[in-house]
Amino acid sequence: MDSLRDDRSVAFGRYQLFPELRVLLRDGEKIDLGPRAFDVLRMLVEANGKVVGKDELIATVWGGVIVEENNLQAQMSAIRRALGADRDMIATEFGRGYSLSVSRNAPAPVAASPAFPHPLTPLVGRAAELDDVLRLIAEQRFVTLAGPGGIGKTRLAIEAGHHLRGTFADGVYMAEMAKIAESDLVRPAIEQCLQLPYVQLRDKHLLLVIDNGEHLADAVAEVVETLLNHGPGLRILVTAQEPLDGAGEHVYRLAPLAVPPADTHTAEQALTHAAVRLFVERVAAGLHQFALDDAAAATVSAICRQLDGLPLALELAAARVPVLGIQGVLAGLTDRFKLLTAGRRTALPRQRTLRAAVDWSHNLLDEEERKLFRRLSAFAAEFTADAAHHVGAPEQESWHTIDLLSALVSKSLLQSELGGATPRYRFLETIRFYAMEKLADSGEVALTAQRHAAFFAQVAQRASGDWTELPTQVWRRTYQADIDDIRSALDWAFAPDGDEQTGIDILTHAAPFWNQLSLHGECQRRLTLILNGSVSIQARQEMMLQASYGTSLAWARGPVAETGKAWTRALDLAHQLDDLETRLRAHYGLWLYALRCDRYQESLSQARQLTALARQIGDEDTVITGERLAGVSLYFLGDCAEARRLIEMSLRWYERGRSAQTFLFGMDQYAAAQTYIARVLWFEGFTGDALEAAIAAVARARAIDHACSLCCALAEGWCLVHALNGDDEAVAQASATLIRTADQHGLGFWRSYGEMFERWLEARRHDPLAAAALLDRLAHSGAPPGLNG
C-alpha cells in the first residue's frame, strides 16, 4: 500500500486522519486526541486492518523508551473514548496486538454478529461486573458466569457480547440451552448456532455464549472442551447456576445488586444503590410519570432489601406498582410468590414468575440436597456448617453435611460468607421463603424447629460463658450474627406448640446478646411476659433472668419501681446461691437505680459495696468500675474534687487498655468515665477540657458501635456540655441523633433525655428563665425530670 503523504488525508469509515497536521475528523468535525494516542491510531490506520503487535506499537510511538504495557492500554482506551459509538472499530487481538477493523475508504461493518440478541433495556448497576467479565474473557478461554436464577447472568452476558463484537473477527454468537431437554441435542444446537461444524473452527476467531447450561452441565462441559480443542481462537462464556467443572474453567460468581441500608430516608441516598436504580427504571417504563422522591425512598429501599437485590424479583415487583402502588407492593411481599407473577409474555417460562425461577433451581437438586435445603430454612440468618449439621442433617456424618452444603453453594441456592474466622452460609430471603414452603410441605416443621431451638440454647450457654472470658470484639465476631436465630428460637419456644423450657434455657443465658447489642427494649418485653407469667422457673434461672430484667428496665424505662424490685430479687437470690458475679451485677444495678432516683447517698453505699466485694474476690476490673461509680455519686453530692480523683483514676486504667469486659454491666465503662469527667471539669471551670472529654466519649462509643454507650455519651456529656456552653445547634443535632438511636434499640430512658433537650431548645426561644431552670435540673439530677420524681 502507498505510504501516507503529508499533504493528504486518509479516510476510514466516516473518519479522516491528517497525519502531518495531526488532525482527526469525524463527519467533518474535529476530535481531540492526545499525541501518543494519535500516533497509535495512525499506525493502525497505516496497517489497513492488519494486526500491529504491542511491542511494535510501543517501540515506534515511544521511540525505544522502555515503558509498561499499561501505558499502551491507556492510549487505546483514549482512542476508544474518542471514537465513542464506533469504539468497536479498534479490535484487540488477544496475545498479539491491535487492529483497525474498518479498512481505509471502506464503509463500517454491521456491528452485531449473526443471531446475537440485542438488549432492549439498559444494563443497570453492573459496570464493575461487566469490566470483570470482559477482563476474564480477554485472559481466559473458558469463563462461567454463575449465580442463582433471576440474578441477571444472561443480561450481563449479552452486554459483554455486544462490547466484544468488534473484537472477534468471526463474530459473537449465543446458544440458548434452556429449551433443550436432552444431552444429545447440545452439540447439534451449538453447531446450528455457529452455522458450521466443529472441524471448521480451527481458523476462526469468535466468542460463543452458551446460556443457561446448568441442567445439562455434563453435556455442555464435554462440548465446551471439544470446541476449545478444535478452535484455538475460540473463547466461550457460559451462564449457569453452578460451575460446569470443565477443564480450564474460570468461574465468576455474580452477586445480587447493592441494596440500601435500613436507615435510608432520602431518594438521593437510595439511588446510590443499584437495586433501587433498577427498580425505579423498570417502574418508570410502565408508569411514565413515576419518579422516586423522599416520601417513597424508605419504602422502595425496603422492597429492594426484602428482594435481596435480585434483578428478576425487582422487575416482577416493579410490574405490580401501576396497580398496587409502592406501599401495596411492599405489603404484598409477605406472599411474594403470588405477588411476583407479572413477567413478560416473551420471557422463558421459568422467568415469568418468581416461583418458576426458583422451581427451576430446586429441580436440579437430588433428594438429599432437597432435604437439607428445606431444613436449613429454619435459620433466620447466617449459620455455620456445624449448625447446619445439628439442625439440618443430624442423621448424617458431619463431612457429608459439608459435601451437601458445598453442592447447594455451587448451585447458587446458598451464599457462602468466607470473611470471618469460621465460614458461614446464608439464604437470599426469597430462596429461604421458598425453602420454608418446601419444609411445610414435608411435614418436618416441628422437628426442625425443635432441633433449631435446642441448638441455639447451647449457643446461648456458650456465649454466656465466653462473655466474661473473651475480649468484647472477639465475642462479637463469634456470636453477634446469631441474634436473629436466638429470636427465632424464642418465638418458637413460647408459641403454643413450642417448648417453654427450651425458651427459658435460652433467656437464662441471653444477657450478653441484649447487653452487647443494646437490645434492652426487646429484653424487657420478653422477660416481662416470662417473669409475670405462670412458667415454672428454677431459682438459679430466676436469678439470672431478674438480673437481665433489671438491666433492661434501667435503659428501656428508667428508674421505675420494677427496676428496683428486679435488682433486689436478683441480689437476694445471689446471696442464697452464693453467686458472686450476680451479686456484683446487682450492686451495680442498685447503684444505678438509686442514682436515677436522686438517692445519692444510697447510690454511694451500693458503689462501695460493689468495690469491697470485687476486692474480696480479686476482680480488679470491677474494683475500678466501683471507684468510678463512687465518683459519679460524689459528683451529685457536690464533692467535685473527690469525684474527679476517682473518675480520673478509672480513666487511667481504661486508657492503658486494662479492661477487656467492655459491656459487662450493660455500658462501656470507659465512655461513661469520659462522659462524667466532662461534667466534673465543666463545673470546675475547665470548659475547654470538658468539651474535649465530651467529644472523646462520643467518639469512643461510636468506635465500639454500642448504642447504649452512645446514648449515654450524647445525653449526659455532649448535649449537657454544649447546652452549658450555649451551643444550640450542636444540642439540636445531638438530641435528634439521641432520639433516633434510642428508638432503634428500645431505649426509652435515653429518649426521655433527648426530649428534655428538645424542650430546653424550645424554652431557649420563648422562656429563657424556664430554660435555665431545666438545664440546671439536667446538670444536677441523676435522671431527666419526670422520671425521678
mmCIF file of N, CA and C in Angstrom, residues 560-664:
data_model
loop_
_atom_site.group_PDB
_atom_site.id
_atom_site.type_symbol
_atom_site.label_atom_id
_atom_site.label_comp_id
_atom_site.label_asym_id
_atom_site.label_seq_id
_atom_site.Cartn_x
_atom_site.Cartn_y
_atom_site.Cartn_z
ATOM 1 N N VAL A 560 -38.062 3.038 87.273
ATOM 2 C CA VAL A 560 -39.410 2.677 87.715
ATOM 3 C C VAL A 560 -39.294 1.663 88.850
ATOM 4 N N ALA A 561 -40.377 1.469 89.574
ATOM 5 C CA ALA A 561 -40.325 0.597 90.755
ATOM 6 C C ALA A 561 -39.893 -0.816 90.394
ATOM 7 N N GLU A 562 -40.335 -1.289 89.213
ATOM 8 C CA GLU A 562 -39.981 -2.659 88.805
ATOM 9 C C GLU A 562 -38.476 -2.852 88.684
ATOM 10 N N THR A 563 -37.760 -1.777 88.342
ATOM 11 C CA THR A 563 -36.304 -1.878 88.204
ATOM 12 C C THR A 563 -35.664 -2.211 89.546
ATOM 13 N N GLY A 564 -36.052 -1.464 90.566
ATOM 14 C CA GLY A 564 -35.506 -1.734 91.898
ATOM 15 C C GLY A 564 -35.892 -3.112 92.406
ATOM 16 N N LYS A 565 -37.144 -3.536 92.158
ATOM 17 C CA LYS A 565 -37.589 -4.852 92.607
ATOM 18 C C LYS A 565 -36.792 -5.967 91.940
ATOM 19 N N ALA A 566 -36.531 -5.809 90.637
ATOM 20 C CA ALA A 566 -35.787 -6.844 89.910
ATOM 21 C C ALA A 566 -34.392 -7.008 90.492
ATOM 22 N N TRP A 567 -33.710 -5.894 90.743
ATOM 23 C CA TRP A 567 -32.344 -5.988 91.258
ATOM 24 C C TRP A 567 -32.313 -6.497 92.711
ATOM 25 N N THR A 568 -33.304 -6.091 93.497
ATOM 26 C CA THR A 568 -33.358 -6.581 94.879
ATOM 27 C C THR A 568 -33.575 -8.087 94.906
ATOM 28 N N ARG A 569 -34.471 -8.567 94.052
ATOM 29 C CA ARG A 569 -34.720 -10.011 93.980
ATOM 30 C C ARG A 569 -33.478 -10.757 93.472
ATOM 31 N N ALA A 570 -32.810 -10.192 92.453
ATOM 32 C CA ALA A 570 -31.603 -10.831 91.928
ATOM 33 C C ALA A 570 -30.524 -10.922 93.006
ATOM 34 N N LEU A 571 -30.379 -9.841 93.819
ATOM 35 C CA LEU A 571 -29.370 -9.841 94.879
ATOM 36 C C LEU A 571 -29.706 -10.866 95.956
ATOM 37 N N ASP A 572 -30.986 -10.945 96.333
ATOM 38 C CA ASP A 572 -31.389 -11.935 97.338
ATOM 39 C C ASP A 572 -31.073 -13.352 96.865
ATOM 40 N N LEU A 573 -31.423 -13.661 95.636
ATOM 41 C CA LEU A 573 -31.155 -14.992 95.096
ATOM 42 C C LEU A 573 -29.654 -15.255 94.980
ATOM 43 N N ALA A 574 -28.888 -14.221 94.624
ATOM 44 C CA ALA A 574 -27.439 -14.389 94.505
ATOM 45 C C ALA A 574 -26.812 -14.716 95.855
ATOM 46 N N HIS A 575 -27.329 -14.106 96.944
ATOM 47 C CA HIS A 575 -26.846 -14.445 98.284
ATOM 48 C C HIS A 575 -27.201 -15.891 98.613
ATOM 49 N N GLN A 576 -28.442 -16.289 98.317
ATOM 50 C CA GLN A 576 -28.872 -17.648 98.613
ATOM 51 C C GLN A 576 -28.034 -18.679 97.865
ATOM 52 N N LEU A 577 -27.689 -18.365 96.632
ATOM 53 C CA LEU A 577 -26.977 -19.319 95.784
ATOM 54 C C LEU A 577 -25.463 -19.090 95.793
ATOM 55 N N ASP A 578 -25.023 -18.103 96.591
ATOM 56 C CA ASP A 578 -23.602 -17.769 96.685
ATOM 57 C C ASP A 578 -23.004 -17.510 95.296
ATOM 58 N N ASP A 579 -23.705 -16.704 94.501
ATOM 59 C CA ASP A 579 -23.261 -16.360 93.138
ATOM 60 C C ASP A 579 -22.641 -14.964 93.185
ATOM 61 N N LEU A 580 -21.315 -14.914 93.195
ATOM 62 C CA LEU A 580 -20.622 -13.636 93.371
ATOM 63 C C LEU A 580 -20.781 -12.724 92.157
ATOM 64 N N GLU A 581 -20.749 -13.298 90.958
ATOM 65 C CA GLU A 581 -20.861 -12.464 89.757
ATOM 66 C C GLU A 581 -22.191 -11.729 89.724
ATOM 67 N N THR A 582 -23.284 -12.437 90.054
ATOM 68 C CA THR A 582 -24.593 -11.782 90.042
ATOM 69 C C THR A 582 -24.696 -10.767 91.175
ATOM 70 N N ARG A 583 -24.054 -11.016 92.307
ATOM 71 C CA ARG A 583 -24.032 -10.009 93.374
ATOM 72 C C ARG A 583 -23.398 -8.726 92.892
ATOM 73 N N LEU A 584 -22.290 -8.847 92.145
ATOM 74 C CA LEU A 584 -21.646 -7.649 91.609
ATOM 75 C C LEU A 584 -22.587 -6.900 90.673
ATOM 76 N N ARG A 585 -23.235 -7.650 89.773
ATOM 77 C CA ARG A 585 -24.148 -7.014 88.826
ATOM 78 C C ARG A 585 -25.319 -6.363 89.555
ATOM 79 N N ALA A 586 -25.801 -7.000 90.619
ATOM 80 C CA ALA A 586 -26.933 -6.450 91.353
ATOM 81 C C ALA A 586 -26.554 -5.157 92.071
ATOM 82 N N HIS A 587 -25.368 -5.109 92.671
ATOM 83 C CA HIS A 587 -24.934 -3.869 93.327
ATOM 84 C C HIS A 587 -24.805 -2.743 92.283
ATOM 85 N N TYR A 588 -24.287 -3.070 91.116
ATOM 86 C CA TYR A 588 -24.207 -2.059 90.052
ATOM 87 C C TYR A 588 -25.623 -1.582 89.696
ATOM 88 N N GLY A 589 -26.543 -2.542 89.508
ATOM 89 C CA GLY A 589 -27.898 -2.181 89.136
ATOM 90 C C GLY A 589 -28.589 -1.345 90.200
ATOM 91 N N LEU A 590 -28.390 -1.669 91.489
ATOM 92 C CA LEU A 590 -28.999 -0.895 92.562
ATOM 93 C C LEU A 590 -28.333 0.467 92.714
ATOM 94 N N TRP A 591 -27.008 0.550 92.415
ATOM 95 C CA TRP A 591 -26.351 1.869 92.371
ATOM 96 C C TRP A 591 -27.025 2.750 91.330
ATOM 97 N N LEU A 592 -27.210 2.207 90.134
ATOM 98 C CA LEU A 592 -27.793 2.989 89.043
ATOM 99 C C LEU A 592 -29.232 3.383 89.370
ATOM 100 N N TYR A 593 -29.989 2.462 89.956
ATOM 101 C CA TYR A 593 -31.386 2.752 90.305
ATOM 102 C C TYR A 593 -31.454 3.884 91.328
ATOM 103 N N ALA A 594 -30.636 3.806 92.362
ATOM 104 C CA ALA A 594 -30.641 4.858 93.386
ATOM 105 C C ALA A 594 -30.196 6.188 92.794
ATOM 106 N N LEU A 595 -29.186 6.159 91.928
ATOM 107 C CA LEU A 595 -28.694 7.393 91.310
ATOM 108 C C LEU A 595 -29.801 8.053 90.491
ATOM 109 N N ARG A 596 -30.520 7.259 89.706
ATOM 110 C CA ARG A 596 -31.575 7.806 88.861
ATOM 111 C C ARG A 596 -32.748 8.328 89.691
ATOM 112 N N CYS A 597 -32.902 7.812 90.922
ATOM 113 C CA CYS A 597 -33.970 8.279 91.811
ATOM 114 C C CYS A 597 -33.515 9.442 92.693
ATOM 115 N N ASP A 598 -32.318 9.974 92.420
ATOM 116 C CA ASP A 598 -31.740 11.091 93.186
ATOM 117 C C ASP A 598 -31.456 10.714 94.635
ATOM 118 N N ARG A 599 -31.230 9.438 94.893
ATOM 119 C CA ARG A 599 -30.862 8.982 96.233
ATOM 120 C C ARG A 599 -29.354 8.727 96.231
ATOM 121 N N TYR A 600 -28.595 9.816 96.340
ATOM 122 C CA TYR A 600 -27.159 9.749 96.040
ATOM 123 C C TYR A 600 -26.360 9.066 97.144
ATOM 124 N N GLN A 601 -26.736 9.256 98.418
ATOM 125 C CA GLN A 601 -26.033 8.550 99.495
ATOM 126 C C GLN A 601 -26.234 7.040 99.366
ATOM 127 N N GLU A 602 -27.459 6.646 99.020
ATOM 128 C CA GLU A 602 -27.727 5.219 98.818
ATOM 129 C C GLU A 602 -26.931 4.674 97.642
ATOM 130 N N SER A 603 -26.816 5.478 96.564
ATOM 131 C CA SER A 603 -26.029 5.031 95.409
ATOM 132 C C SER A 603 -24.563 4.890 95.789
ATOM 133 N N LEU A 604 -24.064 5.824 96.622
ATOM 134 C CA LEU A 604 -22.662 5.746 97.053
ATOM 135 C C LEU A 604 -22.433 4.483 97.873
ATOM 136 N N SER A 605 -23.391 4.122 98.700
ATOM 137 C CA SER A 605 -23.274 2.903 99.504
ATOM 138 C C SER A 605 -23.207 1.664 98.606
ATOM 139 N N GLN A 606 -24.044 1.629 97.572
ATOM 140 C CA GLN A 606 -24.021 0.491 96.647
ATOM 141 C C GLN A 606 -22.683 0.426 95.906
ATOM 142 N N ALA A 607 -22.149 1.578 95.498
ATOM 143 C CA ALA A 607 -20.857 1.596 94.808
ATOM 144 C C ALA A 607 -19.758 1.042 95.713
ATOM 145 N N ARG A 608 -19.781 1.410 97.005
ATOM 146 C CA ARG A 608 -18.745 0.938 97.912
ATOM 147 C C ARG A 608 -18.900 -0.546 98.239
ATOM 148 N N GLN A 609 -20.138 -1.040 98.306
ATOM 149 C CA GLN A 609 -20.336 -2.479 98.486
ATOM 150 C C GLN A 609 -19.813 -3.251 97.272
ATOM 151 N N LEU A 610 -20.052 -2.705 96.091
ATOM 152 C CA LEU A 610 -19.534 -3.329 94.868
ATOM 153 C C LEU A 610 -18.011 -3.391 94.901
ATOM 154 N N THR A 611 -17.384 -2.278 95.292
ATOM 155 C CA THR A 611 -15.921 -2.212 95.322
ATOM 156 C C THR A 611 -15.347 -3.191 96.347
ATOM 157 N N ALA A 612 -15.962 -3.248 97.526
ATOM 158 C CA ALA A 612 -15.463 -4.146 98.576
ATOM 159 C C ALA A 612 -15.563 -5.597 98.145
ATOM 160 N N LEU A 613 -16.692 -5.980 97.544
ATOM 161 C CA LEU A 613 -16.865 -7.364 97.096
ATOM 162 C C LEU A 613 -15.869 -7.692 95.992
ATOM 163 N N ALA A 614 -15.656 -6.768 95.072
ATOM 164 C CA ALA A 614 -14.710 -7.000 93.976
ATOM 165 C C ALA A 614 -13.293 -7.172 94.515
ATOM 166 N N ARG A 615 -12.916 -6.382 95.527
ATOM 167 C CA ARG A 615 -11.581 -6.530 96.141
ATOM 168 C C ARG A 615 -11.472 -7.892 96.820
ATOM 169 N N GLN A 616 -12.550 -8.286 97.477
ATOM 170 C CA GLN A 616 -12.544 -9.553 98.215
ATOM 171 C C GLN A 616 -12.272 -10.730 97.286
ATOM 172 N N ILE A 617 -12.771 -10.689 96.056
ATOM 173 C CA ILE A 617 -12.589 -11.825 95.137
ATOM 174 C C ILE A 617 -11.469 -11.568 94.125
ATOM 175 N N GLY A 618 -10.782 -10.439 94.263
ATOM 176 C CA GLY A 618 -9.642 -10.160 93.391
ATOM 177 C C GLY A 618 -10.004 -9.747 91.980
ATOM 178 N N ASP A 619 -11.172 -9.130 91.802
ATOM 179 C CA ASP A 619 -11.627 -8.687 90.481
ATOM 180 C C ASP A 619 -11.261 -7.214 90.322
ATOM 181 N N GLU A 620 -10.032 -6.972 89.860
ATOM 182 C CA GLU A 620 -9.515 -5.603 89.794
ATOM 183 C C GLU A 620 -10.298 -4.747 88.800
ATOM 184 N N ASP A 621 -10.750 -5.348 87.723
ATOM 185 C CA ASP A 621 -11.519 -4.619 86.722
ATOM 186 C C ASP A 621 -12.775 -4.013 87.356
ATOM 187 N N THR A 622 -13.490 -4.827 88.158
ATOM 188 C CA THR A 622 -14.713 -4.339 88.785
ATOM 189 C C THR A 622 -14.414 -3.386 89.937
ATOM 190 N N VAL A 623 -13.258 -3.529 90.586
ATOM 191 C CA VAL A 623 -12.846 -2.542 91.596
ATOM 192 C C VAL A 623 -12.785 -1.155 90.970
ATOM 193 N N ILE A 624 -12.158 -1.074 89.803
ATOM 194 C CA ILE A 624 -12.052 0.216 89.107
ATOM 195 C C ILE A 624 -13.437 0.734 88.735
ATOM 196 N N THR A 625 -14.314 -0.176 88.286
ATOM 197 C CA THR A 625 -15.682 0.238 87.971
ATOM 198 C C THR A 625 -16.357 0.813 89.214
ATOM 199 N N GLY A 626 -16.190 0.141 90.356
ATOM 200 C CA GLY A 626 -16.790 0.635 91.591
ATOM 201 C C GLY A 626 -16.275 2.006 91.987
ATOM 202 N N GLU A 627 -14.986 2.264 91.781
ATOM 203 C CA GLU A 627 -14.436 3.595 92.078
ATOM 204 C C GLU A 627 -15.055 4.660 91.166
ATOM 205 N N ARG A 628 -15.248 4.302 89.911
ATOM 206 C CA ARG A 628 -15.900 5.260 89.001
ATOM 207 C C ARG A 628 -17.319 5.566 89.454
ATOM 208 N N LEU A 629 -18.050 4.511 89.852
ATOM 209 C CA LEU A 629 -19.418 4.719 90.312
ATOM 210 C C LEU A 629 -19.447 5.622 91.538
ATOM 211 N N ALA A 630 -18.520 5.400 92.462
ATOM 212 C CA ALA A 630 -18.452 6.254 93.648
ATOM 213 C C ALA A 630 -18.173 7.698 93.250
ATOM 214 N N GLY A 631 -17.305 7.887 92.257
ATOM 215 C CA GLY A 631 -17.015 9.233 91.782
ATOM 216 C C GLY A 631 -18.244 9.933 91.230
ATOM 217 N N VAL A 632 -19.070 9.205 90.490
ATOM 218 C CA VAL A 632 -20.294 9.800 89.943
ATOM 219 C C VAL A 632 -21.242 10.182 91.083
ATOM 220 N N SER A 633 -21.399 9.298 92.067
ATOM 221 C CA SER A 633 -22.269 9.620 93.208
ATOM 222 C C SER A 633 -21.761 10.863 93.936
ATOM 223 N N LEU A 634 -20.454 10.956 94.134
ATOM 224 C CA LEU A 634 -19.881 12.120 94.815
ATOM 225 C C LEU A 634 -20.074 13.395 94.003
ATOM 226 N N TYR A 635 -20.037 13.309 92.687
ATOM 227 C CA TYR A 635 -20.323 14.478 91.845
ATOM 228 C C TYR A 635 -21.712 15.026 92.153
ATOM 229 N N PHE A 636 -22.703 14.130 92.239
ATOM 230 C CA PHE A 636 -24.065 14.592 92.527
ATOM 231 C C PHE A 636 -24.208 15.053 93.975
ATOM 232 N N LEU A 637 -23.343 14.562 94.857
ATOM 233 C CA LEU A 637 -23.351 15.024 96.245
ATOM 234 C C LEU A 637 -22.578 16.317 96.432
ATOM 235 N N GLY A 638 -21.982 16.840 95.359
ATOM 236 C CA GLY A 638 -21.316 18.138 95.402
ATOM 237 C C GLY A 638 -19.838 18.092 95.670
ATOM 238 N N ASP A 639 -19.236 16.908 95.794
ATOM 239 C CA ASP A 639 -17.798 16.797 96.056
ATOM 240 C C ASP A 639 -17.063 16.574 94.736
ATOM 241 N N CYS A 640 -16.891 17.656 93.950
ATOM 242 C CA CYS A 640 -16.300 17.527 92.611
ATOM 243 C C CYS A 640 -14.838 17.113 92.674
ATOM 244 N N ALA A 641 -14.115 17.545 93.694
ATOM 245 C CA ALA A 641 -12.688 17.230 93.765
ATOM 246 C C ALA A 641 -12.474 15.723 93.908
ATOM 247 N N GLU A 642 -13.192 15.093 94.866
ATOM 248 C CA GLU A 642 -13.038 13.652 95.052
ATOM 249 C C GLU A 642 -13.626 12.880 93.869
ATOM 250 N N ALA A 643 -14.711 13.406 93.319
ATOM 251 C CA ALA A 643 -15.297 12.773 92.132
ATOM 252 C C ALA A 643 -14.282 12.757 91.000
ATOM 253 N N ARG A 644 -13.604 13.884 90.814
ATOM 254 C CA ARG A 644 -12.614 13.970 89.728
ATOM 255 C C ARG A 644 -11.473 12.991 89.965
ATOM 256 N N ARG A 645 -11.013 12.888 91.223
ATOM 257 C CA ARG A 645 -9.899 11.983 91.522
ATOM 258 C C ARG A 645 -10.258 10.540 91.174
ATOM 259 N N LEU A 646 -11.436 10.112 91.584
ATOM 260 C CA LEU A 646 -11.828 8.734 91.359
ATOM 261 C C LEU A 646 -12.088 8.439 89.887
ATOM 262 N N ILE A 647 -12.755 9.358 89.201
ATOM 263 C CA ILE A 647 -13.064 9.110 87.794
ATOM 264 C C ILE A 647 -11.791 9.152 86.959
ATOM 265 N N GLU A 648 -10.876 10.097 87.267
ATOM 266 C CA GLU A 648 -9.616 10.155 86.507
ATOM 267 C C GLU A 648 -8.770 8.911 86.772
ATOM 268 N N MET A 649 -8.836 8.364 87.966
ATOM 269 C CA MET A 649 -8.118 7.117 88.243
ATOM 270 C C MET A 649 -8.660 5.988 87.365
ATOM 271 N N SER A 650 -9.955 5.915 87.238
ATOM 272 C CA SER A 650 -10.534 4.877 86.378
ATOM 273 C C SER A 650 -10.169 5.120 84.917
ATOM 274 N N LEU A 651 -10.132 6.384 84.517
ATOM 275 C CA LEU A 651 -9.765 6.695 83.129
ATOM 276 C C LEU A 651 -8.357 6.221 82.814
ATOM 277 N N ARG A 652 -7.435 6.418 83.747
ATOM 278 C CA ARG A 652 -6.051 5.973 83.511
ATOM 279 C C ARG A 652 -6.009 4.457 83.323
ATOM 280 N N TRP A 653 -6.827 3.753 84.078
ATOM 281 C CA TRP A 653 -6.909 2.294 83.952
ATOM 282 C C TRP A 653 -7.402 1.925 82.546
ATOM 283 N N TYR A 654 -8.504 2.553 82.123
ATOM 284 C CA TYR A 654 -9.076 2.232 80.811
ATOM 285 C C TYR A 654 -8.137 2.644 79.676
ATOM 286 N N GLU A 655 -7.445 3.766 79.846
ATOM 287 C CA GLU A 655 -6.540 4.237 78.797
ATOM 288 C C GLU A 655 -5.355 3.303 78.597
ATOM 289 N N ARG A 656 -5.009 2.568 79.621
ATOM 290 C CA ARG A 656 -3.925 1.585 79.493
ATOM 291 C C ARG A 656 -4.426 0.273 78.877
ATOM 292 N N GLY A 657 -5.723 0.220 78.521
ATOM 293 C CA GLY A 657 -6.274 -0.973 77.899
ATOM 294 C C GLY A 657 -6.385 -2.140 78.846
ATOM 295 N N ARG A 658 -6.549 -1.855 80.142
ATOM 296 C CA ARG A 658 -6.566 -2.922 81.136
ATOM 297 C C ARG A 658 -7.903 -3.664 81.180
ATOM 298 N N SER A 659 -8.973 -3.019 80.691
ATOM 299 C CA SER A 659 -10.303 -3.621 80.800
ATOM 300 C C SER A 659 -10.685 -4.338 79.517
ATOM 301 N N ALA A 660 -10.998 -5.629 79.613
ATOM 302 C CA ALA A 660 -11.404 -6.398 78.435
ATOM 303 C C ALA A 660 -12.915 -6.538 78.338
ATOM 304 N N GLN A 661 -13.628 -6.450 79.493
ATOM 305 C CA GLN A 661 -15.071 -6.693 79.522
ATOM 306 C C GLN A 661 -15.810 -5.369 79.354
ATOM 307 N N THR A 662 -15.951 -4.961 78.111
ATOM 308 C CA THR A 662 -16.442 -3.617 77.820
ATOM 309 C C THR A 662 -17.868 -3.395 78.298
ATOM 310 N N PHE A 663 -18.756 -4.367 78.121
ATOM 311 C CA PHE A 663 -20.174 -4.134 78.399
ATOM 312 C C PHE A 663 -20.697 -5.055 79.498
ATOM 313 N N LEU A 664 -19.854 -5.438 80.453
ATOM 314 C CA LEU A 664 -20.273 -6.390 81.466
ATOM 315 C C LEU A 664 -21.497 -5.887 82.229
#
